[in-house]
Coordinates of C-alpha atoms in Angstrom, one line a residue:
M166 CA 93.2 -6.3 -133.2
K167 CA 90.1 -4.6 -134.7
L168 CA 88.3 -8.0 -134.6
S169 CA 89.0 -8.5 -130.9
A170 CA 87.8 -5.0 -130.1
F171 CA 84.6 -5.7 -132.1
R172 CA 84.0 -9.0 -130.2
L173 CA 84.6 -7.3 -126.8
L174 CA 82.2 -4.5 -127.8
S175 CA 79.6 -7.0 -128.9
G176 CA 79.9 -8.8 -125.6
K177 CA 79.4 -5.6 -123.6
F178 CA 76.2 -4.8 -125.6
S179 CA 74.9 -8.3 -125.0
L180 CA 75.5 -8.0 -121.3
L181 CA 73.7 -4.6 -121.1
R182 CA 70.8 -6.0 -123.0
K183 CA 70.6 -9.0 -120.7
A184 CA 70.6 -6.8 -117.6
G185 CA 67.7 -4.7 -119.0
Q186 CA 69.7 -1.5 -118.9
D187 CA 70.3 -1.2 -122.6
R188 CA 68.8 -2.9 -125.7
A189 CA 71.8 -3.0 -128.1
L190 CA 71.7 -5.1 -131.2
V191 CA 73.6 -8.3 -130.7
P192 CA 75.9 -9.2 -133.6
T193 CA 74.6 -12.0 -135.8
G194 CA 77.5 -14.4 -135.2
F195 CA 77.4 -14.0 -131.4
A196 CA 73.6 -14.4 -131.4
M197 CA 73.9 -17.6 -133.4
A198 CA 76.5 -19.0 -131.0
L199 CA 74.3 -18.0 -128.0
G200 CA 71.3 -19.5 -129.6
F201 CA 73.1 -22.7 -130.3
A202 CA 74.2 -22.9 -126.7
V203 CA 70.7 -22.3 -125.4
A204 CA 69.1 -24.7 -127.9
F205 CA 71.4 -27.6 -127.0
P206 CA 69.3 -30.7 -127.0
V207 CA 67.9 -31.9 -123.7
A208 CA 66.2 -35.2 -123.1
V209 CA 62.6 -34.6 -122.0
R210 CA 60.2 -37.3 -120.7
A211 CA 57.2 -37.9 -122.9
D212 CA 54.6 -37.4 -120.2
D213 CA 56.0 -33.9 -119.5
E214 CA 55.6 -32.7 -123.0
G215 CA 52.0 -31.6 -122.6
A216 CA 52.8 -29.6 -119.4
E217 CA 55.8 -28.0 -121.2
R218 CA 53.6 -27.0 -124.1
R219 CA 51.0 -25.4 -121.7
T220 CA 53.8 -23.6 -119.9
Q221 CA 55.2 -22.3 -123.2
S222 CA 51.7 -21.2 -124.3
S223 CA 51.1 -19.4 -121.0
S224 CA 54.6 -17.8 -121.2
V225 CA 53.8 -16.6 -124.8
A226 CA 50.5 -15.1 -123.6
E227 CA 52.2 -13.3 -120.7
A228 CA 55.0 -12.0 -122.9
S229 CA 52.4 -10.7 -125.4
A230 CA 50.5 -8.9 -122.7
A231 CA 53.7 -7.4 -121.3
Q232 CA 54.8 -6.4 -124.8
Q233 CA 51.4 -4.7 -125.3
K234 CA 51.6 -3.0 -121.9
Y235 CA 55.1 -1.5 -122.6
A236 CA 54.5 -0.7 -126.3
L237 CA 55.7 2.7 -127.2
A238 CA 53.1 5.5 -127.2
P239 CA 53.1 9.3 -127.4
G240 CA 54.9 10.8 -124.4
D241 CA 57.5 8.1 -124.0
R242 CA 61.2 9.3 -123.8
L243 CA 63.7 7.1 -125.5
S244 CA 67.4 6.8 -125.2
I245 CA 68.8 5.9 -128.6
V246 CA 72.6 5.2 -128.8
V247 CA 74.2 4.6 -132.2
F248 CA 77.8 3.4 -131.7
E249 CA 80.4 5.9 -132.8
Q250 CA 77.6 8.3 -133.9
P251 CA 77.3 10.9 -131.2
D252 CA 75.4 13.3 -133.5
I253 CA 72.6 10.8 -133.9
S254 CA 72.6 9.4 -130.3
G255 CA 70.5 11.1 -127.7
S256 CA 67.1 11.4 -126.1
Y257 CA 64.0 11.4 -128.3
F258 CA 60.3 11.8 -127.4
V259 CA 57.5 10.0 -129.1
E260 CA 55.4 12.8 -130.6
P261 CA 51.6 13.0 -130.2
D262 CA 51.2 11.5 -133.6
G263 CA 53.3 8.5 -132.5
A264 CA 56.3 9.3 -134.6
L265 CA 60.0 9.9 -134.0
T266 CA 62.2 12.3 -135.9
L267 CA 65.9 11.1 -136.3
P268 CA 68.8 12.6 -138.2
L269 CA 69.3 11.0 -141.6
L270 CA 66.2 8.8 -141.3
G271 CA 63.6 11.6 -140.7
V272 CA 60.2 10.6 -139.4
I273 CA 59.7 7.0 -138.1
Q274 CA 56.5 5.6 -136.8
A275 CA 57.1 4.3 -133.3
S276 CA 53.7 4.1 -131.7
G277 CA 52.5 0.6 -130.8
V278 CA 55.9 -1.2 -131.2
S279 CA 58.3 -2.4 -128.6
T280 CA 61.8 -1.1 -128.0
Q281 CA 63.3 -4.3 -129.5
E282 CA 61.2 -3.9 -132.6
L283 CA 62.1 -0.2 -133.0
Q284 CA 65.8 -1.2 -132.5
R285 CA 65.6 -3.7 -135.3
E286 CA 63.8 -1.2 -137.5
L287 CA 66.5 1.5 -136.9
T288 CA 69.3 -1.0 -137.5
R289 CA 67.7 -2.0 -140.8
R290 CA 67.2 1.6 -142.0
F291 CA 70.7 2.9 -140.9
A292 CA 72.3 -0.1 -142.6
D293 CA 70.5 0.8 -145.8
G294 CA 73.1 3.2 -147.2
Y295 CA 73.8 5.3 -144.1
I296 CA 76.0 3.3 -141.6
Q297 CA 78.0 0.2 -142.2
N298 CA 77.1 -2.6 -139.6
P299 CA 75.4 -0.2 -137.2
L300 CA 75.3 -1.1 -133.6
I301 CA 72.2 0.5 -132.0
S302 CA 70.7 0.5 -128.5
V303 CA 67.1 1.6 -127.8
R304 CA 65.8 1.8 -124.3
L305 CA 62.9 3.5 -122.4
A306 CA 64.5 6.3 -120.5
E307 CA 61.2 7.5 -119.1
L308 CA 57.8 5.9 -119.2
R309 CA 54.7 8.0 -119.6
P310 CA 53.4 9.2 -116.3
V311 CA 50.0 8.1 -115.1
T312 CA 47.3 10.6 -114.2
I313 CA 44.5 10.4 -111.6
I314 CA 41.6 12.7 -111.3
G315 CA 38.4 12.7 -109.2
A316 CA 37.8 12.1 -105.6
V317 CA 41.4 11.9 -104.3
R318 CA 43.2 14.4 -102.1
S319 CA 45.9 15.3 -104.6
P320 CA 44.9 14.6 -108.2
G321 CA 47.6 14.9 -110.8
R322 CA 50.4 13.1 -112.6
Y323 CA 52.6 10.5 -111.0
T324 CA 55.6 8.4 -112.1
F325 CA 54.7 4.9 -113.2
F326 CA 56.3 1.9 -111.6
D327 CA 56.0 -1.7 -112.6
G328 CA 53.1 -3.5 -110.8
M329 CA 51.2 -0.3 -110.1
T330 CA 47.5 -0.7 -109.3
V331 CA 44.6 1.7 -108.8
E332 CA 44.9 1.3 -105.1
A333 CA 48.6 2.2 -105.1
L334 CA 47.9 5.2 -107.3
V335 CA 45.2 6.4 -105.0
A336 CA 47.6 6.1 -102.1
L337 CA 50.2 8.2 -104.0
A338 CA 47.5 10.8 -104.5
G339 CA 46.9 11.0 -100.8
G340 CA 43.9 8.7 -100.5
T341 CA 40.2 9.3 -101.2
A342 CA 38.9 12.8 -100.6
R343 CA 36.3 13.5 -98.0
L344 CA 32.9 14.8 -98.9
S345 CA 32.5 18.6 -98.9
G346 CA 29.4 20.2 -97.5
E347 CA 28.0 20.6 -101.0
E348 CA 28.7 17.0 -101.9
A349 CA 27.1 15.8 -98.7
A350 CA 24.0 17.8 -99.6
F351 CA 23.9 16.3 -103.0
K352 CA 24.1 12.8 -101.6
A353 CA 21.4 13.5 -99.0
D354 CA 19.1 14.9 -101.7
L355 CA 19.8 11.8 -103.9
L356 CA 19.1 9.5 -101.0
Q357 CA 15.8 11.2 -100.2
A358 CA 14.8 10.9 -103.9
D359 CA 15.8 7.3 -103.9
E360 CA 13.8 6.7 -100.7
R361 CA 10.8 8.4 -102.2
L362 CA 11.0 6.4 -105.4
N363 CA 11.5 3.1 -103.5
S364 CA 8.6 3.8 -101.2
L365 CA 6.3 4.4 -104.2
K366 CA 7.6 1.3 -105.9
L367 CA 6.9 -0.8 -102.8
A368 CA 3.5 0.8 -102.3
Y369 CA 2.7 0.1 -106.0
L370 CA 3.7 -3.5 -105.7
G371 CA 1.6 -3.9 -102.5
Q372 CA -1.4 -2.3 -104.2
M373 CA -1.1 -4.6 -107.2
V374 CA -1.0 -7.7 -105.0
R375 CA -3.9 -6.4 -102.9
N376 CA -5.9 -5.7 -106.1
A377 CA -5.3 -9.4 -107.2
R378 CA -6.4 -10.6 -103.8
L379 CA -9.6 -8.5 -103.8
E380 CA -10.5 -9.6 -107.3
A381 CA -10.0 -13.2 -106.3
Q382 CA -12.3 -12.7 -103.2
L383 CA -14.9 -11.1 -105.4
A384 CA -14.8 -13.8 -108.0
G385 CA -14.4 -16.6 -105.6
G386 CA -11.3 -17.9 -107.5
E387 CA -7.5 -17.8 -107.1
M388 CA -5.2 -14.8 -107.2
D389 CA -4.1 -13.7 -110.7
L390 CA -0.8 -12.1 -109.9
P391 CA 0.8 -9.6 -112.4
E392 CA 4.3 -10.1 -113.9
V393 CA 7.1 -8.2 -112.3
P394 CA 10.8 -7.8 -113.2
E395 CA 13.3 -10.2 -111.6
A396 CA 14.7 -7.4 -109.4
E397 CA 11.4 -7.0 -107.7
A398 CA 10.5 -10.7 -107.6
A399 CA 11.7 -11.4 -104.0
V400 CA 9.7 -8.5 -102.5
F401 CA 6.7 -9.2 -104.6
T402 CA 6.7 -12.8 -103.5
K403 CA 6.6 -11.8 -99.9
L404 CA 3.8 -9.4 -100.5
A405 CA 1.9 -12.0 -102.4
D406 CA 2.3 -14.5 -99.6
G407 CA 1.0 -12.1 -97.1
E408 CA -2.1 -11.3 -99.2
K409 CA -2.6 -15.0 -99.8
Q410 CA -2.8 -15.5 -96.1
I411 CA -5.3 -12.7 -95.8
L412 CA -7.3 -14.2 -98.6
D413 CA -7.4 -17.6 -96.9
F414 CA -8.2 -16.2 -93.5
E415 CA -11.1 -14.0 -94.8
R416 CA -12.5 -16.8 -96.9
S417 CA -12.3 -19.2 -93.9
S418 CA -13.9 -16.6 -91.6
Q419 CA -16.7 -15.9 -94.2
E420 CA -17.4 -19.5 -94.8
G421 CA -17.4 -20.2 -91.1
Q422 CA -19.9 -17.5 -90.3
A423 CA -22.1 -18.4 -93.3
G424 CA -21.9 -22.1 -92.3
L425 CA -23.1 -21.3 -88.7
L426 CA -26.0 -19.3 -90.0
K427 CA -27.0 -22.0 -92.5
E428 CA -26.8 -24.6 -89.8
Q429 CA -29.0 -22.4 -87.6
V430 CA -31.5 -22.0 -90.5
K431 CA -31.5 -25.8 -90.8
Q432 CA -32.1 -26.3 -87.1
I433 CA -34.9 -23.7 -87.0
G434 CA -36.5 -25.4 -90.0
S435 CA -36.4 -28.7 -88.2
D436 CA -37.9 -27.0 -85.1
I437 CA -40.7 -25.5 -87.1
A438 CA -41.6 -28.9 -88.6
T439 CA -41.6 -30.4 -85.1
F440 CA -43.9 -27.6 -83.8
E441 CA -46.3 -28.0 -86.7
Q442 CA -46.5 -31.7 -86.1
Q443 CA -47.1 -31.2 -82.4
A444 CA -49.8 -28.6 -83.2
E445 CA -51.6 -31.1 -85.5
L446 CA -51.5 -33.7 -82.7
E447 CA -52.9 -31.3 -80.2
K448 CA -55.6 -30.3 -82.5
E449 CA -56.6 -33.9 -83.0
Q450 CA -56.5 -34.4 -79.3
T451 CA -58.8 -31.4 -78.8
E452 CA -61.3 -32.7 -81.4
F453 CA -61.3 -36.1 -79.7
L454 CA -62.0 -34.5 -76.3
D455 CA -64.8 -32.4 -77.8
N456 CA -66.4 -35.5 -79.1
Q457 CA -66.1 -37.2 -75.8
I458 CA -67.6 -34.2 -74.0
A459 CA -70.5 -34.2 -76.4
D460 CA -71.2 -37.9 -75.8
L461 CA -70.9 -37.6 -72.0
T462 CA -73.2 -34.6 -71.8
G463 CA -76.1 -36.7 -73.2
L464 CA -75.3 -39.5 -70.8
V465 CA -75.2 -37.1 -67.8
R466 CA -78.6 -35.7 -68.9
N467 CA -80.1 -39.1 -69.0
G468 CA -78.5 -40.0 -65.6
L469 CA -76.4 -42.7 -67.2
T470 CA -73.0 -41.5 -65.9
K471 CA -71.5 -39.2 -63.3
K472 CA -71.0 -35.6 -63.9
S473 CA -67.5 -35.8 -62.4
T474 CA -66.3 -37.8 -65.5
L475 CA -67.6 -35.0 -67.8
I476 CA -65.7 -32.4 -65.7
E477 CA -62.5 -34.4 -65.9
I478 CA -62.6 -34.6 -69.7
Q479 CA -63.3 -30.9 -69.9
R480 CA -60.2 -30.3 -67.9
E481 CA -58.2 -32.5 -70.3
K482 CA -59.6 -30.4 -73.1
N483 CA -58.5 -27.2 -71.5
K484 CA -54.9 -28.5 -71.0
S485 CA -54.8 -29.6 -74.7
R486 CA -55.9 -26.2 -75.8
A487 CA -53.3 -24.6 -73.6
N488 CA -50.6 -26.9 -75.1
L489 CA -51.8 -26.1 -78.6
A490 CA -51.5 -22.4 -77.9
S491 CA -48.0 -22.8 -76.5
I492 CA -46.9 -24.9 -79.5
L493 CA -48.4 -22.3 -81.9
G494 CA -46.5 -19.6 -80.1
S495 CA -43.2 -21.5 -80.4
L496 CA -44.0 -22.1 -84.0
T497 CA -44.5 -18.4 -84.6
R498 CA -41.3 -17.5 -82.8
S499 CA -39.4 -20.1 -84.8
K500 CA -40.7 -18.8 -88.1
S501 CA -39.7 -15.3 -87.1
L502 CA -36.3 -16.5 -86.1
L503 CA -35.9 -18.3 -89.4
V504 CA -36.7 -15.0 -91.2
E505 CA -34.1 -13.2 -89.1
T506 CA -31.5 -15.8 -89.7
D507 CA -32.1 -15.7 -93.4
L508 CA -31.7 -12.0 -93.4
K509 CA -28.5 -12.3 -91.4
L510 CA -27.1 -14.8 -93.9
Q511 CA -28.0 -12.5 -96.8
E512 CA -26.6 -9.5 -95.0
L513 CA -23.4 -11.4 -94.4
Q514 CA -23.0 -12.3 -98.0
T515 CA -24.1 -8.9 -99.3
G516 CA -21.9 -7.1 -96.8
Y517 CA -18.9 -9.2 -97.6
R518 CA -19.2 -8.5 -101.3
G519 CA -20.0 -4.9 -100.7
R520 CA -16.9 -4.4 -98.4
I521 CA -14.7 -6.2 -101.0
M522 CA -16.0 -3.9 -103.8
A523 CA -15.5 -0.8 -101.7
D524 CA -11.9 -1.9 -100.8
L525 CA -11.3 -2.8 -104.5
Q526 CA -12.5 0.6 -105.6
A527 CA -10.3 2.4 -103.0
N528 CA -7.3 0.3 -103.9
R529 CA -7.7 1.0 -107.6
L530 CA -7.8 4.7 -106.7
Q531 CA -4.6 4.3 -104.8
I532 CA -3.0 2.5 -107.8
A533 CA -4.1 5.4 -110.0
V534 CA -2.6 7.9 -107.6
T535 CA 0.7 5.9 -107.3
E536 CA 0.9 5.6 -111.1
S537 CA 0.6 9.3 -111.4
L538 CA 3.3 10.0 -108.7
L539 CA 5.8 7.4 -109.9
P540 CA 6.8 9.3 -113.1
V541 CA 7.2 12.5 -111.0
A542 CA 9.4 10.6 -108.5
V543 CA 11.5 9.2 -111.3
K544 CA 12.0 12.6 -112.9
A545 CA 12.9 14.1 -109.5
R546 CA 15.4 11.3 -108.9
Q547 CA 16.8 11.9 -112.4
L548 CA 17.2 15.6 -111.7
K549 CA 19.1 14.8 -108.4
L550 CA 21.1 12.2 -110.3
D551 CA 22.2 14.7 -112.9
Q552 CA 23.3 17.2 -110.2
T553 CA 25.2 14.6 -108.2
P554 CA 28.9 14.0 -108.8
V555 CA 29.5 10.5 -110.2
N556 CA 32.0 9.8 -107.4
L557 CA 29.0 9.9 -105.0
L558 CA 27.1 7.3 -106.9
E559 CA 27.9 4.1 -105.1
A560 CA 26.3 0.8 -106.0
D561 CA 28.1 -1.4 -103.4
G562 CA 30.0 1.1 -101.3
S563 CA 32.8 1.5 -103.8
P564 CA 33.4 4.6 -106.0
I565 CA 33.2 4.2 -109.7
I566 CA 36.6 3.8 -111.3
T567 CA 37.4 4.1 -115.0
I568 CA 40.7 3.9 -116.9
R569 CA 41.3 5.8 -120.1
R570 CA 44.1 3.9 -122.0
Y571 CA 45.9 4.5 -125.2
R572 CA 46.2 1.0 -126.8
G573 CA 46.6 -0.1 -130.4
G574 CA 46.5 3.5 -131.6
K575 CA 43.2 4.1 -130.0
L576 CA 42.0 5.7 -126.8
E577 CA 39.8 3.2 -124.8
T578 CA 37.7 3.7 -121.7
L579 CA 37.7 0.7 -119.4
P580 CA 35.7 0.0 -116.1
A581 CA 38.1 -1.0 -113.3
G582 CA 38.3 -1.9 -109.6
R583 CA 40.7 -0.9 -106.9
M584 CA 43.1 -3.7 -107.7
A585 CA 43.1 -3.1 -111.5
E586 CA 46.6 -3.0 -113.0
I587 CA 47.8 0.4 -114.3
W588 CA 49.6 0.8 -117.6
P589 CA 52.0 3.6 -118.5
G590 CA 50.2 6.7 -119.6
D591 CA 46.8 5.7 -118.1
L592 CA 44.4 8.3 -117.0
V593 CA 42.4 7.0 -113.9
Q594 CA 39.1 8.6 -113.0
F595 CA 38.4 7.8 -109.4
G596 CA 34.8 9.0 -109.4
T597 CA 34.8 12.5 -110.7
G598 CA 35.9 15.9 -109.5
G599 CA 32.9 17.8 -110.8
G600 CA 29.2 17.5 -111.4
G601 CA 28.1 14.2 -112.8
S602 CA 25.2 12.9 -114.7
S603 CA 23.3 9.7 -115.4
N604 CA 25.0 9.6 -118.8
Q605 CA 28.4 9.6 -117.1
A606 CA 27.2 7.0 -114.7
A607 CA 26.0 4.8 -117.6
A608 CA 29.3 5.3 -119.4
N609 CA 31.1 4.1 -116.3
G610 CA 29.0 1.0 -116.1
L611 CA 26.7 2.1 -113.2
A612 CA 23.3 0.4 -113.3
L613 CA 20.5 2.7 -112.5
P614 CA 17.4 0.5 -112.2
E615 CA 14.0 1.9 -112.6
P616 CA 10.6 0.5 -111.4
E617 CA 8.9 -1.8 -113.8
V618 CA 5.6 -3.7 -113.2
R619 CA 3.6 -5.6 -115.8
R620 CA -0.1 -6.2 -115.3
P621 CA -2.2 -8.8 -117.1
G622 CA -4.2 -7.7 -120.1
A623 CA -3.6 -5.0 -122.7
V624 CA -0.9 -2.7 -121.4
T625 CA 0.8 0.6 -122.4
A626 CA 4.1 2.0 -121.1
V627 CA 4.2 4.9 -118.7
P628 CA 6.9 7.4 -119.8
H629 CA 10.1 7.6 -117.7
A630 CA 8.7 5.4 -114.9
G631 CA 9.2 2.0 -116.5
L632 CA 5.7 1.1 -115.4
L633 CA 3.0 -0.7 -117.4
T634 CA -0.6 0.2 -116.6
Q635 CA -3.7 -1.6 -117.7
R636 CA -6.1 0.2 -119.9

């Protein structure tokens, strides 16, 4: 009769355990019988063995994660039932140090173990001189609540349920909180500081590229661009392409103007040579006519020729002298034009270099001014950043979320997203409820990039700005 009652009681505890409502210890004989029934040989195809092993491995991993998730921790309330021992049975809390205090046994470490493991440990200890063949059930009566703080409408503690995510917890907390007037002012100030810093960074990059272009124009070589961080590479490349177009246009324009003047000088030189040759011919023609006039004058005196012939040759001489004077005038004008053209060519080249040197000097002055303003802008942004609540610091439109979790006897801080899974006892920080700082932002994984530009040559770091300036 007693044996039948024992078997019936064992069967009830087994059913309760299977339903997940109680975790009673199944008697050894019954467990062996049940294990034998479950482990009855089944024929399996050879080509399915690999898939079965992978499934078993995945199941083991999932079971391990679930066991870790529901491992006991301080704050859990347990229902412990010892059959026919009402003085021992009851509700017990896991203390802050992770221990349980039970009658007869005293202090038992429960943190980090599952209810099944605790059940086996209690069975072993009670069986060691206290209770003969103890039947014990251990189940979680109440999981640790989860807590949410920060930028939600109703921060506080909420009951955990299986499958809870950050999004679900935020919904339980009334959704995200709206910005107050003070928070909006903080955000506006931070945006202005960011705009100021970004404008200076962009101006500095443009000035550096312009400096490289002007130096290339002055030296007649190619642009020697400075090194920049990868984050600035895309903008820097666009600026460099624009300056390269300017360099090509100005060089082409300069070479075109200089080429026209050189061609003009060449043409004028050719004209001068032609005029000089024509002048020599006219001089020879004049000398020839002078000799003819001298010969005809003697003949006219002796009555050997007509005077009209002499007059005709004198007319030819006058025309030749007039032509010579005209050629000499054109020659003088051509030489004067050659001098003017040479001066224009020199002025073009000198003016081009002078303008480049003036632009280069002005650009270097702008670089010096920007380098002096950048550290101030970084400090101003840092000050605004320290005053701004972390929940306002958004990198991609999403608030910063962190989870503080008690796991393996240690408190961990984990970055998370809206769909991150919540564990019992988690503390979720959805942004923050108070003033933040860059240190908090860094702890939460928020990247706060600072400007950085590297110039060729010997360099030294500029404090706070992340800039490198050439000595």
